[in-house]
Amino acid sequence: MKSILAILCAFPALAGILVGADWPQFMGPDRSGVVSGSLPDQLPVAGPPVVWERELGSGFAGPVIADGKTILFHRKGDEVVVEACDASAGVMLWQFTYLTDYVDSFGFDNGPRGTPAVADGRVFVHGAEGMLHAIDLESGKLLWKVDTVADFKSGQGFFGRACSPLVVKDRVIITPGGSKDGKPAGMVAFDVKDGHVVWQSVEDEAGYSSPITVPGSPDRVMCWMRNKLWLVDAASGEMVASLPLRSSMDASVNAAQPVACGEDRYLISAGYGVGANMVQLPGLELLWQKQDLFDSHYSTGVLHEGHLYGFEGRQEQGQTLRCIDVEKGTVDWDGEAVPGGTIISVGDKLLAVTEQGELWLIRATPEKCDILSTAQILRSGHRSFPAYANGILYARDGRKVVAVKVVGD
């Protein structure tokens, strides 16, 4: 079966057509957090029905859905666990484990951060300790592995390695943020079949934002790293453009992905004084930079009909669900009632999973913050990104993963 992910990387416009498509990587089929479809105007009073749930270990890696399987990536004790479950029943199909000694420098969660990617029958996982594994989707057997610390001198950073792998055709791309053989290896592409290095590029440290595909002729990869926003040729790794963009504060991170805003424009956003930055391809020209418009702490916003919806601000000052007009660079509204979390767009509605484990159903309109329903689906605080496929939302916290049906039969 051809990989839906590989097809979407080549033809991103198809993402909006595949209503019941898989969710095979971080932020969905085309890494935008946006899919077509239809959601109800209300959730059941008792909350959406729980299809299944399973106990889970530590980590921030979100679930992904591919070929009828839910792939989970977490940690139990000194083992990192990758497991495949039946997406409709939650029954475990296989499990792969490896040992880790990662300890977070700030005493936070010691589990994996990056969300897995699935393409062409392979599962790719990148752990906080720096190990990249390729696993067979059907059997759970190890295909190959790379130690990015030993091979590329990947640094731990503030919170470990957090890049969610990106698959572009026959290569899987991550950001070790290091070097090899005296050459920069901030970003590295590996052959999906055997893990050999196809190219290494970019002289920069790793950040906490994952790379995205910029389709075209040729395909390019955009990634916001520690010090700069980078655009490279996906086939060769050759640098196309770069833009210095980071906070003046050392204790700061770039975490949200660039958001495609149409007409070859991308919104880049972070806190720590970085603010909202609109850049233009092909040269990453900075069109405008605005403070107090949209500061993404860690969660990437989603674009719907020219308006971006996402969480603005840091938890210290209080996060706000905000809608902005990306053309005008102005705020449409603030939904101050909605706590911070992550958000996806399904048709004309939004699904927000908050750090308190609540699910919020919101109409995507620039007129007002139109809250339709709320429900408690998880208990402990968390920041992982959910997955949505075939009417089911898959979300996790630090104790369990839950699959809830948000669209009826």
mmCIF file of C-alpha atoms in Angstrom:
data_model
loop_
_atom_site.group_PDB
_atom_site.id
_atom_site.type_symbol
_atom_site.label_atom_id
_atom_site.label_comp_id
_atom_site.label_asym_id
_atom_site.label_seq_id
_atom_site.Cartn_x
_atom_site.Cartn_y
_atom_site.Cartn_z
ATOM 1 C CA MET A 1 0.000 0.000 0.000
ATOM 2 C CA LYS A 2 1.399 3.368 -0.985
ATOM 3 C CA SER A 3 2.038 5.693 1.873
ATOM 4 C CA ILE A 4 -0.560 8.429 2.283
ATOM 5 C CA LEU A 5 2.192 10.533 3.842
ATOM 6 C CA ALA A 6 4.459 10.185 0.805
ATOM 7 C CA ILE A 7 1.635 11.140 -1.553
ATOM 8 C CA LEU A 8 0.748 14.190 0.510
ATOM 9 C CA CYS A 9 4.342 15.351 0.634
ATOM 10 C CA ALA A 10 4.335 15.436 -3.157
ATOM 11 C CA PHE A 11 0.771 16.752 -3.571
ATOM 12 C CA PRO A 12 -0.244 18.667 -0.440
ATOM 13 C CA ALA A 13 -3.526 19.835 -1.962
ATOM 14 C CA LEU A 14 -4.815 16.284 -1.564
ATOM 15 C CA ALA A 15 -4.734 16.655 2.219
ATOM 16 C CA GLY A 16 -8.036 18.499 2.195
ATOM 17 C CA ILE A 17 -9.646 15.788 0.059
ATOM 18 C CA LEU A 18 -8.788 12.799 2.257
ATOM 19 C CA VAL A 19 -11.578 13.189 4.784
ATOM 20 C CA GLY A 20 -11.025 9.808 6.430
ATOM 21 C CA ALA A 21 -7.269 9.850 5.917
ATOM 22 C CA ASP A 22 -4.739 8.599 8.402
ATOM 23 C CA TRP A 23 -2.867 10.925 10.744
ATOM 24 C CA PRO A 24 0.600 9.475 10.104
ATOM 25 C CA GLN A 25 2.866 12.153 11.548
ATOM 26 C CA PHE A 26 3.095 15.216 13.772
ATOM 27 C CA MET A 27 0.204 17.599 13.054
ATOM 28 C CA GLY A 28 -1.470 15.339 10.542
ATOM 29 C CA PRO A 29 -1.293 14.329 6.883
ATOM 30 C CA ASP A 30 0.478 17.465 5.638
ATOM 31 C CA ARG A 31 1.787 18.709 9.008
ATOM 32 C CA SER A 32 -0.664 21.635 9.102
ATOM 33 C CA GLY A 33 -3.064 20.394 11.786
ATOM 34 C CA VAL A 34 -5.870 20.860 9.228
ATOM 35 C CA VAL A 35 -8.107 18.225 7.642
ATOM 36 C CA SER A 36 -11.442 18.393 5.869
ATOM 37 C CA GLY A 37 -14.553 16.742 7.225
ATOM 38 C CA SER A 38 -17.541 17.608 9.347
ATOM 39 C CA LEU A 39 -17.932 17.776 13.109
ATOM 40 C CA PRO A 40 -21.214 18.008 15.041
ATOM 41 C CA ASP A 41 -22.464 21.252 16.544
ATOM 42 C CA GLN A 42 -22.508 19.714 20.015
ATOM 43 C CA LEU A 43 -20.755 16.954 21.926
ATOM 44 C CA PRO A 44 -22.914 14.591 24.016
ATOM 45 C CA VAL A 45 -23.757 15.981 27.444
ATOM 46 C CA ALA A 46 -21.832 13.136 29.063
ATOM 47 C CA GLY A 47 -18.891 13.753 26.752
ATOM 48 C CA PRO A 48 -17.838 11.931 23.590
ATOM 49 C CA PRO A 49 -18.001 8.118 23.860
ATOM 50 C CA VAL A 50 -14.718 6.481 24.810
ATOM 51 C CA VAL A 51 -13.813 3.943 22.132
ATOM 52 C CA TRP A 52 -10.814 2.654 24.068
ATOM 53 C CA GLU A 53 -8.068 3.740 26.418
ATOM 54 C CA ARG A 54 -4.703 2.342 27.500
ATOM 55 C CA GLU A 55 -2.190 3.056 30.236
ATOM 56 C CA LEU A 56 0.829 4.950 28.997
ATOM 57 C CA GLY A 57 4.257 5.911 30.299
ATOM 58 C CA SER A 58 5.931 9.313 30.320
ATOM 59 C CA GLY A 59 6.721 11.594 27.395
ATOM 60 C CA PHE A 60 5.173 14.252 25.177
ATOM 61 C CA ALA A 61 5.092 12.316 21.891
ATOM 62 C CA GLY A 62 1.616 12.385 20.387
ATOM 63 C CA PRO A 63 -0.120 9.342 18.858
ATOM 64 C CA VAL A 64 -0.212 8.779 15.098
ATOM 65 C CA ILE A 65 -2.624 6.717 13.003
ATOM 66 C CA ALA A 66 -1.642 4.666 9.933
ATOM 67 C CA ASP A 67 -3.026 1.596 8.173
ATOM 68 C CA GLY A 68 -5.514 0.851 10.946
ATOM 69 C CA LYS A 69 -2.890 1.130 13.680
ATOM 70 C CA THR A 70 -2.283 3.654 16.450
ATOM 71 C CA ILE A 71 1.433 4.116 17.100
ATOM 72 C CA LEU A 72 2.404 5.155 20.622
ATOM 73 C CA PHE A 73 5.826 6.370 21.777
ATOM 74 C CA HIS A 74 6.509 6.673 25.514
ATOM 75 C CA ARG A 75 8.785 5.626 28.361
ATOM 76 C CA LYS A 76 8.401 3.165 31.211
ATOM 77 C CA GLY A 77 11.255 3.043 33.704
ATOM 78 C CA ASP A 78 14.535 2.886 31.794
ATOM 79 C CA GLU A 79 12.896 1.617 28.598
ATOM 80 C CA VAL A 80 11.533 3.635 25.693
ATOM 81 C CA VAL A 81 8.479 1.903 24.249
ATOM 82 C CA VAL A 82 7.120 1.978 20.711
ATOM 83 C CA GLU A 83 3.890 0.070 20.330
ATOM 84 C CA ALA A 84 1.225 -0.479 17.718
ATOM 85 C CA CYS A 85 -2.409 -0.884 18.734
ATOM 86 C CA ASP A 86 -5.507 -1.589 16.701
ATOM 87 C CA ALA A 87 -6.846 1.911 15.992
ATOM 88 C CA SER A 88 -10.471 0.873 16.474
ATOM 89 C CA ALA A 89 -10.102 -1.353 19.547
ATOM 90 C CA GLY A 90 -6.845 -0.402 21.285
ATOM 91 C CA VAL A 91 -5.560 -3.992 21.378
ATOM 92 C CA MET A 92 -1.768 -4.131 21.279
ATOM 93 C CA LEU A 93 -0.393 -5.666 18.083
ATOM 94 C CA TRP A 94 3.338 -5.396 18.767
ATOM 95 C CA GLN A 95 5.829 -3.655 21.009
ATOM 96 C CA PHE A 96 9.430 -2.552 20.493
ATOM 97 C CA THR A 97 11.635 -1.291 23.339
ATOM 98 C CA TYR A 98 15.111 0.089 23.852
ATOM 99 C CA LEU A 99 17.064 1.228 26.901
ATOM 100 C CA THR A 100 17.612 4.902 27.683
ATOM 101 C CA ASP A 101 19.428 6.844 30.375
ATOM 102 C CA TYR A 102 18.086 10.276 29.429
ATOM 103 C CA VAL A 103 17.520 12.624 32.369
ATOM 104 C CA ASP A 104 15.949 16.034 31.793
ATOM 105 C CA SER A 105 18.250 18.859 32.835
ATOM 106 C CA PHE A 106 15.399 20.753 34.493
ATOM 107 C CA GLY A 107 13.770 17.793 36.235
ATOM 108 C CA PHE A 108 10.830 17.620 33.853
ATOM 109 C CA ASP A 109 9.443 14.554 32.091
ATOM 110 C CA ASN A 110 12.136 12.098 30.917
ATOM 111 C CA GLY A 111 10.109 10.512 28.120
ATOM 112 C CA PRO A 112 10.307 11.121 24.346
ATOM 113 C CA ARG A 113 9.206 14.467 22.932
ATOM 114 C CA GLY A 114 9.067 13.960 19.159
ATOM 115 C CA THR A 115 5.960 12.419 17.563
ATOM 116 C CA PRO A 116 6.551 9.356 15.320
ATOM 117 C CA ALA A 117 6.223 9.414 11.530
ATOM 118 C CA VAL A 118 4.888 6.514 9.445
ATOM 119 C CA ALA A 119 5.546 6.109 5.726
ATOM 120 C CA ASP A 120 5.753 3.171 3.305
ATOM 121 C CA GLY A 121 5.441 0.525 5.988
ATOM 122 C CA ARG A 122 8.047 2.036 8.306
ATOM 123 C CA VAL A 123 7.746 3.768 11.675
ATOM 124 C CA PHE A 124 10.370 6.407 12.503
ATOM 125 C CA VAL A 125 10.910 7.534 16.102
ATOM 126 C CA HIS A 126 13.410 10.049 17.480
ATOM 127 C CA GLY A 127 13.985 9.875 21.228
ATOM 128 C CA ALA A 128 14.993 12.533 23.736
ATOM 129 C CA GLU A 129 18.360 10.796 24.189
ATOM 130 C CA GLY A 130 19.066 11.186 20.455
ATOM 131 C CA MET A 131 18.367 7.719 19.055
ATOM 132 C CA LEU A 132 16.612 7.478 15.677
ATOM 133 C CA HIS A 133 14.941 4.117 14.994
ATOM 134 C CA ALA A 134 13.211 2.730 11.915
ATOM 135 C CA ILE A 135 10.750 -0.053 12.717
ATOM 136 C CA ASP A 136 8.655 -2.281 10.465
ATOM 137 C CA LEU A 137 5.016 -1.204 10.724
ATOM 138 C CA GLU A 138 3.548 -4.694 10.406
ATOM 139 C CA SER A 139 5.878 -6.715 12.639
ATOM 140 C CA GLY A 140 7.503 -4.197 14.993
ATOM 141 C CA LYS A 141 10.954 -5.472 14.056
ATOM 142 C CA LEU A 142 13.908 -3.088 14.047
ATOM 143 C CA LEU A 143 15.043 -2.140 10.538
ATOM 144 C CA TRP A 144 17.926 0.200 11.428
ATOM 145 C CA LYS A 145 18.991 2.754 14.026
ATOM 146 C CA VAL A 146 21.282 5.778 14.333
ATOM 147 C CA ASP A 147 22.850 7.250 17.472
ATOM 148 C CA THR A 148 22.886 10.975 16.695
ATOM 149 C CA VAL A 149 24.957 11.768 19.781
ATOM 150 C CA ALA A 150 27.767 9.417 18.785
ATOM 151 C CA ASP A 151 27.536 10.095 15.051
ATOM 152 C CA PHE A 152 26.656 13.799 14.929
ATOM 153 C CA LYS A 153 27.511 15.174 18.380
ATOM 154 C CA SER A 154 23.877 16.080 18.940
ATOM 155 C CA GLY A 155 23.512 18.283 22.009
ATOM 156 C CA GLN A 156 20.876 17.750 24.672
ATOM 157 C CA GLY A 157 19.716 21.356 24.703
ATOM 158 C CA PHE A 158 17.338 22.500 27.415
ATOM 159 C CA PHE A 159 14.826 19.653 27.199
ATOM 160 C CA GLY A 160 16.386 16.876 25.145
ATOM 161 C CA ARG A 161 15.968 16.149 21.448
ATOM 162 C CA ALA A 162 12.443 16.882 20.316
ATOM 163 C CA CYS A 163 12.393 16.869 16.503
ATOM 164 C CA SER A 164 9.488 14.897 15.042
ATOM 165 C CA PRO A 165 10.864 13.049 11.981
ATOM 166 C CA LEU A 166 9.802 14.308 8.544
ATOM 167 C CA VAL A 167 9.599 11.901 5.597
ATOM 168 C CA VAL A 168 10.109 13.387 2.137
ATOM 169 C CA LYS A 169 9.969 10.703 -0.564
ATOM 170 C CA ASP A 170 12.822 8.243 0.126
ATOM 171 C CA ARG A 171 14.438 10.048 3.042
ATOM 172 C CA VAL A 172 13.672 10.796 6.668
ATOM 173 C CA ILE A 173 14.882 14.134 8.025
ATOM 174 C CA ILE A 174 15.664 15.202 11.591
ATOM 175 C CA THR A 175 17.688 18.003 13.201
ATOM 176 C CA PRO A 176 20.560 16.671 15.349
ATOM 177 C CA GLY A 177 22.022 20.178 15.577
ATOM 178 C CA GLY A 178 25.583 18.880 15.442
ATOM 179 C CA SER A 179 28.444 18.093 13.073
ATOM 180 C CA LYS A 180 30.246 15.143 11.491
ATOM 181 C CA ASP A 181 33.680 14.863 9.890
ATOM 182 C CA GLY A 182 34.182 18.579 10.414
ATOM 183 C CA LYS A 183 31.058 19.458 8.439
ATOM 184 C CA PRO A 184 27.776 20.931 9.719
ATOM 185 C CA ALA A 185 25.018 18.457 10.530
ATOM 186 C CA GLY A 186 22.330 20.650 12.001
ATOM 187 C CA MET A 187 19.867 18.924 9.677
ATOM 188 C CA VAL A 188 20.414 15.407 8.323
ATOM 189 C CA ALA A 189 18.553 13.262 5.783
ATOM 190 C CA PHE A 190 18.735 9.477 6.057
ATOM 191 C CA ASP A 191 17.700 6.899 3.479
ATOM 192 C CA VAL A 192 14.453 5.354 4.698
ATOM 193 C CA LYS A 193 15.504 1.844 3.626
ATOM 194 C CA ASP A 194 18.812 1.431 5.447
ATOM 195 C CA GLY A 195 19.532 4.637 7.357
ATOM 196 C CA HIS A 196 22.629 5.734 5.453
ATOM 197 C CA VAL A 197 23.246 9.486 5.361
ATOM 198 C CA VAL A 198 21.952 11.044 2.141
ATOM 199 C CA TRP A 199 23.021 14.560 3.085
ATOM 200 C CA GLN A 200 23.949 16.690 6.073
ATOM 201 C CA SER A 201 23.505 20.440 6.089
ATOM 202 C CA VAL A 202 22.918 23.598 8.144
ATOM 203 C CA GLU A 203 25.295 25.005 10.736
ATOM 204 C CA ASP A 204 22.984 25.541 13.690
ATOM 205 C CA GLU A 205 21.931 24.008 16.981
ATOM 206 C CA ALA A 206 18.686 22.072 17.201
ATOM 207 C CA GLY A 207 15.599 23.917 18.343
ATOM 208 C CA TYR A 208 12.222 22.560 19.409
ATOM 209 C CA SER A 209 10.361 23.240 16.179
ATOM 210 C CA SER A 210 10.116 20.323 13.738
ATOM 211 C CA PRO A 211 10.784 20.600 9.988
ATOM 212 C CA ILE A 212 8.029 20.895 7.380
ATOM 213 C CA THR A 213 7.895 20.291 3.634
ATOM 214 C CA VAL A 214 7.611 23.238 1.249
ATOM 215 C CA PRO A 215 6.381 21.537 -1.937
ATOM 216 C CA GLY A 216 7.456 22.688 -5.355
ATOM 217 C CA SER A 217 10.068 22.098 -8.011
ATOM 218 C CA PRO A 218 12.214 21.229 -6.210
ATOM 219 C CA ASP A 219 10.713 20.256 -2.867
ATOM 220 C CA ARG A 220 12.264 22.142 0.017
ATOM 221 C CA VAL A 221 12.428 21.658 3.775
ATOM 222 C CA MET A 222 11.839 24.539 6.176
ATOM 223 C CA CYS A 223 12.911 24.353 9.795
ATOM 224 C CA TRP A 224 13.221 26.877 12.585
ATOM 225 C CA MET A 225 16.278 25.933 14.570
ATOM 226 C CA ARG A 226 18.009 27.518 17.557
ATOM 227 C CA ASN A 227 19.344 30.604 15.779
ATOM 228 C CA LYS A 228 17.869 30.789 12.292
ATOM 229 C CA LEU A 229 14.980 29.876 10.049
ATOM 230 C CA TRP A 230 16.349 27.607 7.315
ATOM 231 C CA LEU A 231 15.157 26.580 3.857
ATOM 232 C CA VAL A 232 17.045 23.747 2.136
ATOM 233 C CA ASP A 233 16.632 21.640 -0.977
ATOM 234 C CA ALA A 234 14.985 18.385 0.112
ATOM 235 C CA ALA A 235 16.915 16.273 -2.405
ATOM 236 C CA SER A 236 20.417 17.632 -1.866
ATOM 237 C CA GLY A 237 20.355 19.512 1.444
ATOM 238 C CA GLU A 238 21.754 22.565 -0.316
ATOM 239 C CA MET A 239 20.846 25.776 1.481
ATOM 240 C CA VAL A 240 18.272 27.870 -0.366
ATOM 241 C CA ALA A 241 17.871 30.666 2.188
ATOM 242 C CA SER A 242 18.222 31.461 5.880
ATOM 243 C CA LEU A 243 16.968 34.180 8.196
ATOM 244 C CA PRO A 244 18.459 34.981 11.634
ATOM 245 C CA LEU A 245 15.499 34.727 13.990
ATOM 246 C CA ARG A 246 15.645 34.104 17.718
ATOM 247 C CA SER A 247 15.212 35.732 21.080
ATOM 248 C CA SER A 248 17.966 37.825 22.615
ATOM 249 C CA MET A 249 17.450 35.726 25.761
ATOM 250 C CA ASP A 250 19.689 32.676 26.049
ATOM 251 C CA ALA A 251 17.077 30.787 28.099
ATOM 252 C CA SER A 252 14.577 30.628 25.253
ATOM 253 C CA VAL A 253 13.343 28.099 22.698
ATOM 254 C CA ASN A 254 11.708 28.128 19.279
ATOM 255 C CA ALA A 255 9.014 25.463 19.443
ATOM 256 C CA ALA A 256 6.082 26.135 17.092
ATOM 257 C CA GLN A 257 6.297 25.103 13.446
ATOM 258 C CA PRO A 258 6.063 27.642 10.617
ATOM 259 C CA VAL A 259 2.454 28.009 9.419
ATOM 260 C CA ALA A 260 1.781 28.259 5.672
ATOM 261 C CA CYS A 261 -0.430 31.310 5.065
ATOM 262 C CA GLY A 262 -0.813 31.185 1.279
ATOM 263 C CA GLU A 263 1.015 33.000 -1.518
ATOM 264 C CA ASP A 264 4.345 31.518 -0.364
ATOM 265 C CA ARG A 265 4.101 33.248 3.004
ATOM 266 C CA TYR A 266 4.782 31.634 6.380
ATOM 267 C CA LEU A 267 4.060 32.847 9.896
ATOM 268 C CA ILE A 268 6.837 32.207 12.410
ATOM 269 C CA SER A 269 5.989 32.790 16.049
ATOM 270 C CA ALA A 270 7.442 32.420 19.533
ATOM 271 C CA GLY A 271 7.513 34.092 22.913
ATOM 272 C CA TYR A 272 10.590 35.558 24.609
ATOM 273 C CA GLY A 273 10.243 38.775 22.580
ATOM 274 C CA VAL A 274 10.278 37.075 19.168
ATOM 275 C CA GLY A 275 6.620 37.809 18.399
ATOM 276 C CA ALA A 276 4.901 37.096 15.070
ATOM 277 C CA ASN A 277 6.988 37.204 11.904
ATOM 278 C CA MET A 278 5.657 36.900 8.344
ATOM 279 C CA VAL A 279 8.230 35.694 5.818
ATOM 280 C CA GLN A 280 8.034 35.380 2.048
ATOM 281 C CA LEU A 281 9.530 32.708 -0.187
ATOM 282 C CA PRO A 282 11.732 32.032 -2.002
ATOM 283 C CA GLY A 283 14.295 34.021 -0.026
ATOM 284 C CA LEU A 284 12.698 34.101 3.464
ATOM 285 C CA GLU A 285 12.219 37.843 3.196
ATOM 286 C CA LEU A 286 10.829 39.284 6.427
ATOM 287 C CA LEU A 287 7.627 41.104 5.443
ATOM 288 C CA TRP A 288 6.691 42.207 8.943
ATOM 289 C CA GLN A 289 7.312 41.542 12.590
ATOM 290 C CA LYS A 290 4.773 42.375 15.297
ATOM 291 C CA GLN A 291 4.839 42.159 19.053
ATOM 292 C CA ASP A 292 1.635 41.442 20.975
ATOM 293 C CA LEU A 293 -0.020 39.837 17.945
ATOM 294 C CA PHE A 294 0.687 36.129 18.351
ATOM 295 C CA ASP A 295 3.374 34.572 20.562
ATOM 296 C CA SER A 296 3.368 30.765 20.352
ATOM 297 C CA HIS A 297 4.841 29.183 23.449
ATOM 298 C CA TYR A 298 4.963 25.584 22.151
ATOM 299 C CA SER A 299 1.700 24.920 20.312
ATOM 300 C CA THR A 300 1.437 25.536 16.554
ATOM 301 C CA GLY A 301 -1.661 27.358 15.318
ATOM 302 C CA VAL A 302 -3.889 26.283 12.425
ATOM 303 C CA LEU A 303 -5.043 28.291 9.406
ATOM 304 C CA HIS A 304 -8.683 28.343 8.255
ATOM 305 C CA GLU A 305 -9.907 30.644 5.473
ATOM 306 C CA GLY A 306 -7.237 33.283 6.001
ATOM 307 C CA HIS A 307 -7.422 33.337 9.789
ATOM 308 C CA LEU A 308 -5.037 31.661 12.198
ATOM 309 C CA TYR A 309 -6.348 30.061 15.388
ATOM 310 C CA GLY A 310 -3.981 29.131 18.158
ATOM 311 C CA PHE A 311 -2.792 29.688 21.708
ATOM 312 C CA GLU A 312 -1.060 32.987 22.405
ATOM 313 C CA GLY A 313 1.268 33.695 25.306
ATOM 314 C CA ARG A 314 3.080 31.725 28.012
ATOM 315 C CA GLN A 315 1.605 29.939 31.006
ATOM 316 C CA GLU A 316 3.215 32.384 33.454
ATOM 317 C CA GLN A 317 1.046 35.232 32.146
ATOM 318 C CA GLY A 318 -1.841 33.035 31.027
ATOM 319 C CA GLN A 319 -2.419 31.624 27.564
ATOM 320 C CA THR A 320 -5.302 32.759 25.389
ATOM 321 C CA LEU A 321 -6.969 31.137 22.390
ATOM 322 C CA ARG A 322 -6.600 33.830 19.743
ATOM 323 C CA CYS A 323 -7.811 34.347 16.189
ATOM 324 C CA ILE A 324 -5.783 36.644 13.939
ATOM 325 C CA ASP A 325 -6.197 37.905 10.382
ATOM 326 C CA VAL A 326 -2.938 36.889 8.688
ATOM 327 C CA GLU A 327 -3.432 39.311 5.792
ATOM 328 C CA LYS A 328 -3.964 42.377 7.967
ATOM 329 C CA GLY A 329 -1.805 41.236 10.872
ATOM 330 C CA THR A 330 -4.541 42.102 13.358
ATOM 331 C CA VAL A 331 -6.321 40.346 16.220
ATOM 332 C CA ASP A 332 -9.895 39.207 15.503
ATOM 333 C CA TRP A 333 -10.704 37.979 18.995
ATOM 334 C CA ASP A 334 -9.385 36.438 22.213
ATOM 335 C CA GLY A 335 -11.096 33.437 23.740
ATOM 336 C CA GLU A 336 -9.902 33.990 27.271
ATOM 337 C CA ALA A 337 -12.146 31.253 28.639
ATOM 338 C CA VAL A 338 -10.178 28.535 26.795
ATOM 339 C CA PRO A 339 -7.038 27.362 28.673
ATOM 340 C CA GLY A 340 -3.761 26.738 26.866
ATOM 341 C CA GLY A 341 -3.280 23.571 24.865
ATOM 342 C CA THR A 342 -3.102 22.262 21.308
ATOM 343 C CA ILE A 343 -5.532 22.703 18.450
ATOM 344 C CA ILE A 344 -6.559 21.063 15.176
ATOM 345 C CA SER A 345 -8.997 22.140 12.465
ATOM 346 C CA VAL A 346 -11.631 19.782 11.031
ATOM 347 C CA GLY A 347 -13.812 21.403 8.387
ATOM 348 C CA ASP A 348 -15.328 24.565 9.837
ATOM 349 C CA LYS A 349 -14.661 23.641 13.462
ATOM 350 C CA LEU A 350 -11.756 23.436 15.872
ATOM 351 C CA LEU A 351 -10.855 20.759 18.404
ATOM 352 C CA ALA A 352 -8.722 22.064 21.267
ATOM 353 C CA VAL A 353 -7.216 19.727 23.866
ATOM 354 C CA THR A 354 -6.143 21.788 26.854
ATOM 355 C CA GLU A 355 -3.330 21.213 29.325
ATOM 356 C CA GLN A 356 -6.065 20.355 31.853
ATOM 357 C CA GLY A 357 -7.281 17.424 29.735
ATOM 358 C CA GLU A 358 -10.417 19.132 28.428
ATOM 359 C CA LEU A 359 -11.738 18.831 24.878
ATOM 360 C CA TRP A 360 -13.243 22.041 23.484
ATOM 361 C CA LEU A 361 -15.359 22.113 20.328
ATOM 362 C CA ILE A 362 -15.251 25.589 18.781
ATOM 363 C CA ARG A 363 -16.618 27.023 15.547
ATOM 364 C CA ALA A 364 -13.884 28.436 13.313
ATOM 365 C CA THR A 365 -15.133 31.943 12.657
ATOM 366 C CA PRO A 366 -13.343 35.303 12.878
ATOM 367 C CA GLU A 367 -16.522 36.924 14.221
ATOM 368 C CA LYS A 368 -16.234 35.653 17.788
ATOM 369 C CA CYS A 369 -14.952 32.811 19.963
ATOM 370 C CA ASP A 370 -17.946 30.546 19.394
ATOM 371 C CA ILE A 371 -17.607 27.763 21.985
ATOM 372 C CA LEU A 372 -19.979 24.893 21.223
ATOM 373 C CA SER A 373 -19.113 22.182 23.774
ATOM 374 C CA THR A 374 -16.569 21.086 26.355
ATOM 375 C CA ALA A 375 -15.790 17.699 27.881
ATOM 376 C CA GLN A 376 -13.174 16.249 30.230
ATOM 377 C CA ILE A 377 -11.354 13.436 28.399
ATOM 378 C CA LEU A 378 -8.032 13.271 30.311
ATOM 379 C CA ARG A 379 -6.995 13.985 33.890
ATOM 380 C CA SER A 380 -3.346 14.991 34.158
ATOM 381 C CA GLY A 381 -1.755 18.048 32.580
ATOM 382 C CA HIS A 382 -0.024 17.533 29.243
ATOM 383 C CA ARG A 383 1.251 19.243 26.089
ATOM 384 C CA SER A 384 1.265 16.512 23.444
ATOM 385 C CA PHE A 385 -0.441 16.969 20.089
ATOM 386 C CA PRO A 386 -3.577 14.851 19.458
ATOM 387 C CA ALA A 387 -4.428 12.879 16.317
ATOM 388 C CA TYR A 388 -7.718 12.725 14.422
ATOM 389 C CA ALA A 389 -8.814 10.028 11.967
ATOM 390 C CA ASN A 390 -12.154 8.582 10.877
ATOM 391 C CA GLY A 391 -14.186 10.574 13.385
ATOM 392 C CA ILE A 392 -12.036 9.567 16.370
ATOM 393 C CA LEU A 393 -9.798 11.877 18.377
ATOM 394 C CA TYR A 394 -6.740 10.259 19.953
ATOM 395 C CA ALA A 395 -5.166 12.179 22.845
ATOM 396 C CA ARG A 396 -2.788 11.398 25.701
ATOM 397 C CA ASP A 397 -1.499 12.684 28.982
ATOM 398 C CA GLY A 398 1.268 11.382 31.216
ATOM 399 C CA ARG A 399 -0.775 8.367 32.330
ATOM 400 C CA LYS A 400 -2.933 7.117 29.483
ATOM 401 C CA VAL A 401 -4.031 7.503 25.879
ATOM 402 C CA VAL A 402 -7.715 7.770 25.051
ATOM 403 C CA ALA A 403 -9.654 7.412 21.806
ATOM 404 C CA VAL A 404 -12.988 9.267 21.809
ATOM 405 C CA LYS A 405 -15.572 9.309 19.047
ATOM 406 C CA VAL A 406 -16.449 12.873 18.100
ATOM 407 C CA VAL A 407 -18.380 12.014 14.917
ATOM 408 C CA GLY A 408 -21.292 9.564 15.032
ATOM 409 C CA ASP A 409 -21.782 6.653 12.634
#
